[in-house]
Coordinates of N, CA and C in Angstrom, one line a residue:
X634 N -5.2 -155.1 -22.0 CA -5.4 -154.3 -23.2 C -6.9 -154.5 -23.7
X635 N -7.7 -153.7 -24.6 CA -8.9 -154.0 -24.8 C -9.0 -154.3 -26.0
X636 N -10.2 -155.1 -25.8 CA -9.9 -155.7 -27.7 C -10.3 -154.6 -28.7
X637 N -9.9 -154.6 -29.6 CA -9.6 -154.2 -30.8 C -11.2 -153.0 -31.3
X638 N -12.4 -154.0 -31.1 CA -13.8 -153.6 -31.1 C -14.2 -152.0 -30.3
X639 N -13.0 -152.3 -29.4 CA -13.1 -151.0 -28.2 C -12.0 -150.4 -28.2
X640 N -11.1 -150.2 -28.8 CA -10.3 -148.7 -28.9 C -10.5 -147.6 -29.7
X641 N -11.4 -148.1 -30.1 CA -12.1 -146.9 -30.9 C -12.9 -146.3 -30.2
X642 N -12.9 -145.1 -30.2 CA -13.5 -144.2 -29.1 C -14.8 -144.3 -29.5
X643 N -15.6 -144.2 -30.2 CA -17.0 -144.6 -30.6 C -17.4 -145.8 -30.4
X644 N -17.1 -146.4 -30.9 CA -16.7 -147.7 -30.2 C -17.2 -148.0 -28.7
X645 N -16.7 -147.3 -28.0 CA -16.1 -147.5 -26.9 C -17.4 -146.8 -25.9
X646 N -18.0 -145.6 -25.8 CA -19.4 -145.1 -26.1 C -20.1 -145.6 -26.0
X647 N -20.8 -146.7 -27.5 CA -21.5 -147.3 -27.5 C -21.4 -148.3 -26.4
X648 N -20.7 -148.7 -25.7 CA -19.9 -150.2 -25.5 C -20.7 -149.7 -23.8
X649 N -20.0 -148.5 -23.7 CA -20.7 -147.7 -22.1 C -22.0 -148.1 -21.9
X650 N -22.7 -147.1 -23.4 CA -24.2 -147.2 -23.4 C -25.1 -148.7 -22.4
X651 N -24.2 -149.1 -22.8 CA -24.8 -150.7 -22.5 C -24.9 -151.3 -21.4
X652 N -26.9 -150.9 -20.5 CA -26.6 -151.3 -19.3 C -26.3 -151.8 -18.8
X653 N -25.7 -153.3 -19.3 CA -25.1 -154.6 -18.8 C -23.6 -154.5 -18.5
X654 N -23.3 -153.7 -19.5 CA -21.7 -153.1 -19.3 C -21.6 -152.3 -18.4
X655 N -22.9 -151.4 -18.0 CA -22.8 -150.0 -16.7 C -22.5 -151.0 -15.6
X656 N -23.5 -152.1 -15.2 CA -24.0 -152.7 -14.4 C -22.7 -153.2 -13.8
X657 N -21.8 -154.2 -14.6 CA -20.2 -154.7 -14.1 C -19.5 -153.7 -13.9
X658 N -18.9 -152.5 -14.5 CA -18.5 -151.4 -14.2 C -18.8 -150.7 -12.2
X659 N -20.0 -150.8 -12.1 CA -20.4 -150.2 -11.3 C -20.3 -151.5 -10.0
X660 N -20.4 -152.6 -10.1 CA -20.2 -153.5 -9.8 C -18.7 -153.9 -8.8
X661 N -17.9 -153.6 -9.9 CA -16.4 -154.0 -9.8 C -15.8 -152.4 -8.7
X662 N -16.2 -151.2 -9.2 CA -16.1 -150.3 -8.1 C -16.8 -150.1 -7.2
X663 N -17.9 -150.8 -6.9 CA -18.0 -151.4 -5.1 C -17.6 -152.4 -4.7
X664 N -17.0 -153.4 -5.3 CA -15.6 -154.4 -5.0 C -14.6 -153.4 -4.6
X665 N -14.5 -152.7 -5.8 CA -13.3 -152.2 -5.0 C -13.0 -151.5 -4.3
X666 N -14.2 -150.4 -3.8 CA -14.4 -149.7 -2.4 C -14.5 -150.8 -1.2
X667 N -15.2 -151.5 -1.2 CA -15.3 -153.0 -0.3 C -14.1 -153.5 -0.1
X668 N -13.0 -153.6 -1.2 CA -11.2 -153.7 -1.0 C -10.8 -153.0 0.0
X669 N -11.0 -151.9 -0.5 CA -10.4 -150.7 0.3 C -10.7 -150.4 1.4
X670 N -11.8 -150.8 1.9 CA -12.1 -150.7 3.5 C -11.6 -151.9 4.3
X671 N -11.1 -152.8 3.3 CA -10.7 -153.8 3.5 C -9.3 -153.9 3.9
X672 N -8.5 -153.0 3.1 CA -7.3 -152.9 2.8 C -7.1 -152.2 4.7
X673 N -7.8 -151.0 4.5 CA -7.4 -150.0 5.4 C -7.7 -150.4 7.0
X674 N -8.2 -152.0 6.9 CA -7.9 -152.8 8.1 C -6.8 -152.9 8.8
X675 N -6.5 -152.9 10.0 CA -5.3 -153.4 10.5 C -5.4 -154.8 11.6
X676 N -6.7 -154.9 11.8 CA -7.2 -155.8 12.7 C -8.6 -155.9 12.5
X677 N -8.7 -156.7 13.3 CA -10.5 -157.1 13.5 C -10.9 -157.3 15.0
X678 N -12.3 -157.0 15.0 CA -13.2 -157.3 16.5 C -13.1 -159.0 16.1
X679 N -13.3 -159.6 17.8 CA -13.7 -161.2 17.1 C -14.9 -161.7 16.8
X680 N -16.1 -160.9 17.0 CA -17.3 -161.3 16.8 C -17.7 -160.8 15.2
X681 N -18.6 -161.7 14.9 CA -19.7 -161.5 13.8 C -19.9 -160.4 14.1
X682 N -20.4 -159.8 13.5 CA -22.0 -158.6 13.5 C -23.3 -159.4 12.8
X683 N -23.9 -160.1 14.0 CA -25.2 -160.4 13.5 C -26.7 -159.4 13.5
X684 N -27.3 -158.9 13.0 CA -28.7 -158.5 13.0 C -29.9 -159.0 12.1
X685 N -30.9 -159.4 12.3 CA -32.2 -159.6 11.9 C -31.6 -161.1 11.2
X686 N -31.0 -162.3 12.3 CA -30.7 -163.0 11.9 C -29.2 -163.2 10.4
X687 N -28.8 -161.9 10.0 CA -28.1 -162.3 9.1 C -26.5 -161.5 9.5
X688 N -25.5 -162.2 9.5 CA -24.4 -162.4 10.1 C -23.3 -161.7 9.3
X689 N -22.4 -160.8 9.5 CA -21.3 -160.2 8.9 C -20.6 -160.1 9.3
X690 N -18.8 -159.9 9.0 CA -17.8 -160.2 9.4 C -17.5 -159.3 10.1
X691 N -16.6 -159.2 11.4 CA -16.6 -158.2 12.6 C -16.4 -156.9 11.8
X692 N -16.3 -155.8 12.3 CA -16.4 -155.0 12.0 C -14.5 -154.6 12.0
X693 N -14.3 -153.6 11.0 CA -12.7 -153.2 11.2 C -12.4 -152.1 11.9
X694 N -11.4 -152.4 12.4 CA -11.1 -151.6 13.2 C -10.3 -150.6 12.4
X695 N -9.8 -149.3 12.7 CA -9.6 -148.6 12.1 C -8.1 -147.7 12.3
X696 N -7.7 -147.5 11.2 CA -6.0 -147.6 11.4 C -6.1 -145.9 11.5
X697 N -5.6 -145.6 13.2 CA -5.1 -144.3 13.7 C -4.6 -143.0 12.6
X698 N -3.9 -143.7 11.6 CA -3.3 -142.7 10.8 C -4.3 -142.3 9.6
X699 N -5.3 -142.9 9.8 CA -6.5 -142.5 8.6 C -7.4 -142.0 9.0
X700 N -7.8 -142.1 10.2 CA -8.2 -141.1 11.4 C -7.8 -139.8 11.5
X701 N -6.7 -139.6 11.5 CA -5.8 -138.1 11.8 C -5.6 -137.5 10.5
X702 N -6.0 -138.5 9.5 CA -6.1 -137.8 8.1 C -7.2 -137.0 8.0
X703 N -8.0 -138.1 8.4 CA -9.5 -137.9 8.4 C -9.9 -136.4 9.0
X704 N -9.1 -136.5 10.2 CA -9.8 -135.2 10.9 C -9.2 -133.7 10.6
X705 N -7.9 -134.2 9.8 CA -8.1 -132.8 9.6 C -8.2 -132.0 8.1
X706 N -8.7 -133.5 7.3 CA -9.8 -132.8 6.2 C -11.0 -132.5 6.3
X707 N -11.9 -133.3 7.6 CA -13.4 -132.7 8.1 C -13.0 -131.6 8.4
X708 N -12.1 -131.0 9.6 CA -11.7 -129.7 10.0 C -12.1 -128.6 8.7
X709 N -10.8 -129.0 7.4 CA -10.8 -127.8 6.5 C -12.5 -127.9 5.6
X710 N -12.8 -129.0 5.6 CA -13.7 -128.8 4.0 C -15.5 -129.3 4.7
X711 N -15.6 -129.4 6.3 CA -16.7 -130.2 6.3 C -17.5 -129.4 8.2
X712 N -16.5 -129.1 8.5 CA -16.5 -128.4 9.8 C -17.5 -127.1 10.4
X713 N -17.2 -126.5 9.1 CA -17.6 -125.2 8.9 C -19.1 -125.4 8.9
X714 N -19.7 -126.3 8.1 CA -21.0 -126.7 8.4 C -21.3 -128.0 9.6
X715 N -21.1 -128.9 9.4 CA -20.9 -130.0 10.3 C -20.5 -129.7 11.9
X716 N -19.7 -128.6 12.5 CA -19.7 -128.3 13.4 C -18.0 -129.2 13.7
X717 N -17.4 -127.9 14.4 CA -16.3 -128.8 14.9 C -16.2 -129.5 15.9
X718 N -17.0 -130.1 16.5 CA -16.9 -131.7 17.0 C -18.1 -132.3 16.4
X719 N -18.5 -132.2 15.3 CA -19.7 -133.0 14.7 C -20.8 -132.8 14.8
X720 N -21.1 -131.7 15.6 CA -22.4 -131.7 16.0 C -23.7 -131.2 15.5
X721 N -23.4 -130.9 14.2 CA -24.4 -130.2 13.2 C -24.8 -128.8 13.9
X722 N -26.0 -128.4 12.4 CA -26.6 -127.3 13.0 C -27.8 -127.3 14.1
X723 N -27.2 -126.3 14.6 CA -28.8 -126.6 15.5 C -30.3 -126.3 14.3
X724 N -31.2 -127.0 15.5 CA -32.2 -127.7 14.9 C -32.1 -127.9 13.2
X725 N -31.4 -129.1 13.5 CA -30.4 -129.8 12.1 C -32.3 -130.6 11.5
X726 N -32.9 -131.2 12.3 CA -34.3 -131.8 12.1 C -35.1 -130.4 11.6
X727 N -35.2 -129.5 11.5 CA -36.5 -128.8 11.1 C -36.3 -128.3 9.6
X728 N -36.7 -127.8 8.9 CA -36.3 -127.5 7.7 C -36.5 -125.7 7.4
X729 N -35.4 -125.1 6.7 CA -35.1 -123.9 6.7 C -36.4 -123.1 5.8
X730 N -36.5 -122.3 6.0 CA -37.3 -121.2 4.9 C -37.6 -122.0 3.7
X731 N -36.3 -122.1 2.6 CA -36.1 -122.2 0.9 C -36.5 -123.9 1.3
X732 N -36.8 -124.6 2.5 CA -37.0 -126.1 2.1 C -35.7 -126.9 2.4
X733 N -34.6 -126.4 2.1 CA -33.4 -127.4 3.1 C -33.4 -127.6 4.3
X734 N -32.7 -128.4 4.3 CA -32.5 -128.7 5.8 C -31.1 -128.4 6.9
X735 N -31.0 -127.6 8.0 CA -29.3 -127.6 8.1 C -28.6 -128.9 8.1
X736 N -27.3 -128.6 8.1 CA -26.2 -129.3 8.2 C -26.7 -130.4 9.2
X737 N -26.6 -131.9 9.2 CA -26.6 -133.1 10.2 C -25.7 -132.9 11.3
X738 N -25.5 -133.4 12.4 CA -24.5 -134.2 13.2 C -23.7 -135.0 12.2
X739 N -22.4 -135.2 12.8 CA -21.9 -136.3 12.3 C -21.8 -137.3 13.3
X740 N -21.9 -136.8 14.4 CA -21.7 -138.2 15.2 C -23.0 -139.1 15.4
X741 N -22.4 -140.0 16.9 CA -23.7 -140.7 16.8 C -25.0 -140.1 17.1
X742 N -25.4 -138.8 17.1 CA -26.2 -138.5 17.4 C -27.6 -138.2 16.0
X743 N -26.4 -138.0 14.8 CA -27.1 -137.7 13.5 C -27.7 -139.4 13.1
X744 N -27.4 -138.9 11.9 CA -28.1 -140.2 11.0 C -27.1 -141.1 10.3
X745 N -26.0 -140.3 10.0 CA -25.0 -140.5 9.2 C -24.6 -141.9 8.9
X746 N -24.7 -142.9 10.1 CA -24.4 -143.9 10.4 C -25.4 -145.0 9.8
X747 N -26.5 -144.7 9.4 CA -27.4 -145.2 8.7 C -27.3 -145.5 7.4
X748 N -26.3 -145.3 7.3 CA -26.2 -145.7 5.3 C -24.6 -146.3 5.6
X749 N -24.4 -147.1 3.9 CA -23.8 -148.0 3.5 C -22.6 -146.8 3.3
X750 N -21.1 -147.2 3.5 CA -20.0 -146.3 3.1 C -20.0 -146.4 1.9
X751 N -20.7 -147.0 0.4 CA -20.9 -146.2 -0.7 C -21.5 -145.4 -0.8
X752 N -22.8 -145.0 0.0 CA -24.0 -144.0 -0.1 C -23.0 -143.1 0.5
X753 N -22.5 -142.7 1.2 CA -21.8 -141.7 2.0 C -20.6 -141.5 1.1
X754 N -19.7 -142.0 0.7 CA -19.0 -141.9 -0.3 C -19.1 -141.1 -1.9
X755 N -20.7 -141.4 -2.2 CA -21.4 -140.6 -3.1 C -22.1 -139.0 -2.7
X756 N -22.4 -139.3 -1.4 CA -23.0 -138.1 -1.2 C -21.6 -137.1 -0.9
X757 N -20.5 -137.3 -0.5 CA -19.5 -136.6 -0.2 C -19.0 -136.3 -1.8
X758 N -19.0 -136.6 -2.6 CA -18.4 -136.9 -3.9 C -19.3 -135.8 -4.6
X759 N -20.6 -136.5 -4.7 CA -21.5 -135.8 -5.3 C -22.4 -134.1 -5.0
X760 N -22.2 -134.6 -3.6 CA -23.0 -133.7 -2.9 C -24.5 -134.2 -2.3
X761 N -25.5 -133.0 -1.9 CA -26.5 -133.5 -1.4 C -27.2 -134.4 -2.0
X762 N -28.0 -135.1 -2.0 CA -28.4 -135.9 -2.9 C -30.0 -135.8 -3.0
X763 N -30.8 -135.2 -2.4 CA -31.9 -134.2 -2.5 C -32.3 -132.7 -2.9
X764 N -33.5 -132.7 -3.5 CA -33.6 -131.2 -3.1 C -33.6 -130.4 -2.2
X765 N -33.5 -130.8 -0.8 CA -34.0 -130.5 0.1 C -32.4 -130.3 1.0
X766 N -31.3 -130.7 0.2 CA -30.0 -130.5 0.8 C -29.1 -129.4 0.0
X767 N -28.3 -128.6 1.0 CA -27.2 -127.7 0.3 C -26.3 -128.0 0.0
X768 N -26.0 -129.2 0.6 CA -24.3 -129.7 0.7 C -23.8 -129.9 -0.9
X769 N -22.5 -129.2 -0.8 CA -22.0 -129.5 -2.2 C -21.5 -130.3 -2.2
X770 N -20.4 -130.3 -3.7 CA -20.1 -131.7 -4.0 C -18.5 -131.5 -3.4
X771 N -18.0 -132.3 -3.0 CA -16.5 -131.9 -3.4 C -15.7 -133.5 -3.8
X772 N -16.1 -134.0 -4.6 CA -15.5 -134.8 -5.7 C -14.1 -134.1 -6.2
X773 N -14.4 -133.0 -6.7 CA -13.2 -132.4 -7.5 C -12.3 -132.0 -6.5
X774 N -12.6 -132.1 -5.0 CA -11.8 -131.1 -4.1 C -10.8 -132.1 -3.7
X775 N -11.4 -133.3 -3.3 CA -11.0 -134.4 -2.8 C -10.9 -135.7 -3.5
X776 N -9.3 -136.4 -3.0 CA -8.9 -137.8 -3.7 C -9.8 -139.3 -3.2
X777 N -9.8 -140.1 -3.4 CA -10.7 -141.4 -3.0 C -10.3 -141.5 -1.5
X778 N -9.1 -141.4 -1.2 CA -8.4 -141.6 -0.2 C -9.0 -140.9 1.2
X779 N -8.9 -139.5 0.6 CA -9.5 -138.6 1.3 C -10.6 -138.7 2.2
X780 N -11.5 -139.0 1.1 CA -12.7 -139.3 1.0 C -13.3 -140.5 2.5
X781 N -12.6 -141.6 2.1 CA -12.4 -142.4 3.1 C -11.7 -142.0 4.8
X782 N -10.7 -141.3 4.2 CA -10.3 -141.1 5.3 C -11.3 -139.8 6.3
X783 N -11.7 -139.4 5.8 CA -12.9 -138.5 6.3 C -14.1 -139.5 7.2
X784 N -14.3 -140.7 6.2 CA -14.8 -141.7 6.7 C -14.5 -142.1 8.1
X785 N -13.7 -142.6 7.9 CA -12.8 -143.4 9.2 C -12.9 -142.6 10.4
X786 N -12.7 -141.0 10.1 CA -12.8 -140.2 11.3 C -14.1 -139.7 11.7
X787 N -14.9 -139.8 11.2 CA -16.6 -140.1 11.4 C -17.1 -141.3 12.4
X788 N -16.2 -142.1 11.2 CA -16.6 -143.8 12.1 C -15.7 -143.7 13.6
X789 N -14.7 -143.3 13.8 CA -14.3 -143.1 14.8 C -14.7 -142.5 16.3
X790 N -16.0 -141.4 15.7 CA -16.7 -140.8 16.8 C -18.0 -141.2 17.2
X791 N -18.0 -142.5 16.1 CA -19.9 -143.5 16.7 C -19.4 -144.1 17.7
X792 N -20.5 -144.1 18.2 CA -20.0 -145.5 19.2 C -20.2 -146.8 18.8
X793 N -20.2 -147.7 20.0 CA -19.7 -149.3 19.3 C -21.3 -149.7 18.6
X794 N -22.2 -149.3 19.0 CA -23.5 -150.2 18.6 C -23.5 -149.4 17.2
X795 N -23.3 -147.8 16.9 CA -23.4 -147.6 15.4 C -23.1 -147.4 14.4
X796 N -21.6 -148.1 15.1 CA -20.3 -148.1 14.3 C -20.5 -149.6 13.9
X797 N -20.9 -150.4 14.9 CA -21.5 -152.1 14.0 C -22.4 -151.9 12.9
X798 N -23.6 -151.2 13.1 CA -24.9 -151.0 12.6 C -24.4 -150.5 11.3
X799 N -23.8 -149.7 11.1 CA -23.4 -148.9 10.0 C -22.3 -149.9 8.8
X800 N -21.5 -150.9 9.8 CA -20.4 -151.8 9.2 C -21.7 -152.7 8.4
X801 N -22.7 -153.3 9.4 CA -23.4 -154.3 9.0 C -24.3 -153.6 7.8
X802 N -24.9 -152.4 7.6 CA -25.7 -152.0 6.1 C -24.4 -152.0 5.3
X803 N -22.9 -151.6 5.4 CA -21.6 -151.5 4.6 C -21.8 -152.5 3.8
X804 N -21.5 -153.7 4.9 CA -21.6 -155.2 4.5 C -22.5 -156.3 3.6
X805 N -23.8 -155.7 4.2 CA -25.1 -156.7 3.7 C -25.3 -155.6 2.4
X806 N -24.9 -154.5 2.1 CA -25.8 -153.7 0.6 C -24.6 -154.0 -0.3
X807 N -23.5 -154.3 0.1 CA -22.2 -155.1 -0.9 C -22.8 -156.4 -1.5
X808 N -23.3 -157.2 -0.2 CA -23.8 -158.8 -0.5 C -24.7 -158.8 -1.7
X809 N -25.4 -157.2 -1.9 CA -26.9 -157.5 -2.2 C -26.2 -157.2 -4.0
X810 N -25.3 -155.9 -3.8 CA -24.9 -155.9 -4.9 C -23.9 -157.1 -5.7
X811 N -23.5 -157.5 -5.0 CA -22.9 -158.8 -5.7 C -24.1 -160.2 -6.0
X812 N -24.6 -159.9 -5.3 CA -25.9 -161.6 -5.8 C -26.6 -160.7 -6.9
X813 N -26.4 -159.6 -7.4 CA -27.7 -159.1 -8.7 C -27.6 -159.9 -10.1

C-alpha cells in the first residue's frame, strides 16, 4: 500500500517528478527484465562467459516454446521488413534517399546482437531510436512476453560466439546499472 503522502494523485506526480524516484523505478524494471530472462531459463551452459577479463554467468539456454512463440510473432509483425529468415534489406549498410537506413539482419550477420536485451526491448517497444530509422513502435501491439519472446527467437538464430557476446553486454550493462 502507499503511504498516505502518495495517493493523492498530485501527490503522486510530484513524487514521479523526482529523479531519484525515476532512477529506482527504472532500476527495479531492469531487475525485473533481468528476472525474466532469468525466469525463462530452463538450464544453463557450464562455463562463465568471460571477456576483457570480466566474467558472467553462462549464458541461458533458451526454452523451445518461447522460441516458437517467438517466431511466429517475428513472422506476423517483424518479417515483412526484417526478412523471413532474418536477413534484412538488401544493402541494409547504405542509407536510403530521405537518410534512413533499410531494415537490419537479424541474424548473426546484422548487428542486432550488439546491444543489451533492454536496448532491444526498448527499441522494439519504442521503435527506431534514431532519425535515421523507420522502424515503428509496437509497444501498443505487443505484450512484455511477446516482446521477449521475439527475443529468444532472434537469440536462437546467432550463433554460439554472439549469442555469448550479446548474453555478456545483457549481463555486464545490468551490473553497471545496479552499482549506480
Amino acid at each position: 500500500m502507499l503511504p498516505r503522502s502518495l495517493q493523492n494523485k498530485e501527490a503522486m506526480r510530484v513524487a514521479l517528478a523526482d529523479w531519484r524516484l525515476w532512477a529506482v523505478l527504472v532500476f527495479i524494471g531492469a531487475a525485473g527484465l533481468l528476472l525474466t530472462v532469468y525466469a525463462s531459463v530452463s538450464e544453463t551452459s557450464s562455463s562463465p562467459i568471460v571477456i576483457n577479463g570480466t566474467a558472467v554467468p553462462p549464458a541461458p539456454v533458451l526454452k523451445p516454446e518461447s522460441v516458437r512463440r517467438g517466431q511466429m510473432i517475428y513472422t506476423k509483425f517483424c518479417a515483412n521488413c526484417h526478412g523471413q529468415n532474418l536477413e534484412g534489406a538488401p544493402d541494409w549498410k547504405t542509407p536510403l534517399a530521405n537518410g534512413s537506413f533499410p531494415a537490419p539482419p537479424q541474424d548473426s550477420s546484422g548487428h542486432t546482437w550488439h546491444h543489451a536485451d533492454l536496448v532491444l526491448v526498448e527499441i522494439i517497444a519504442k521503435g527506431g531510436v534514431s532519425e535515421n530509422s523507420t522502424m515503428p513502435a509496437f509497444g501498443q501491439q505487443l505484450a512484455d512476453e511477446d516482446v521477449l519472446a521475439v527475443l529468444d527467437f532472434l537469440k536462437s538464430n546467432w550463433g554460439k560466439d554472439e549469442r555469448e557476446f550479446q548474453w555478456w553486454v545483457t549481463a555486464t550493462s545490468d551490473l553497471q546499472r545496479a552499482n549506480r
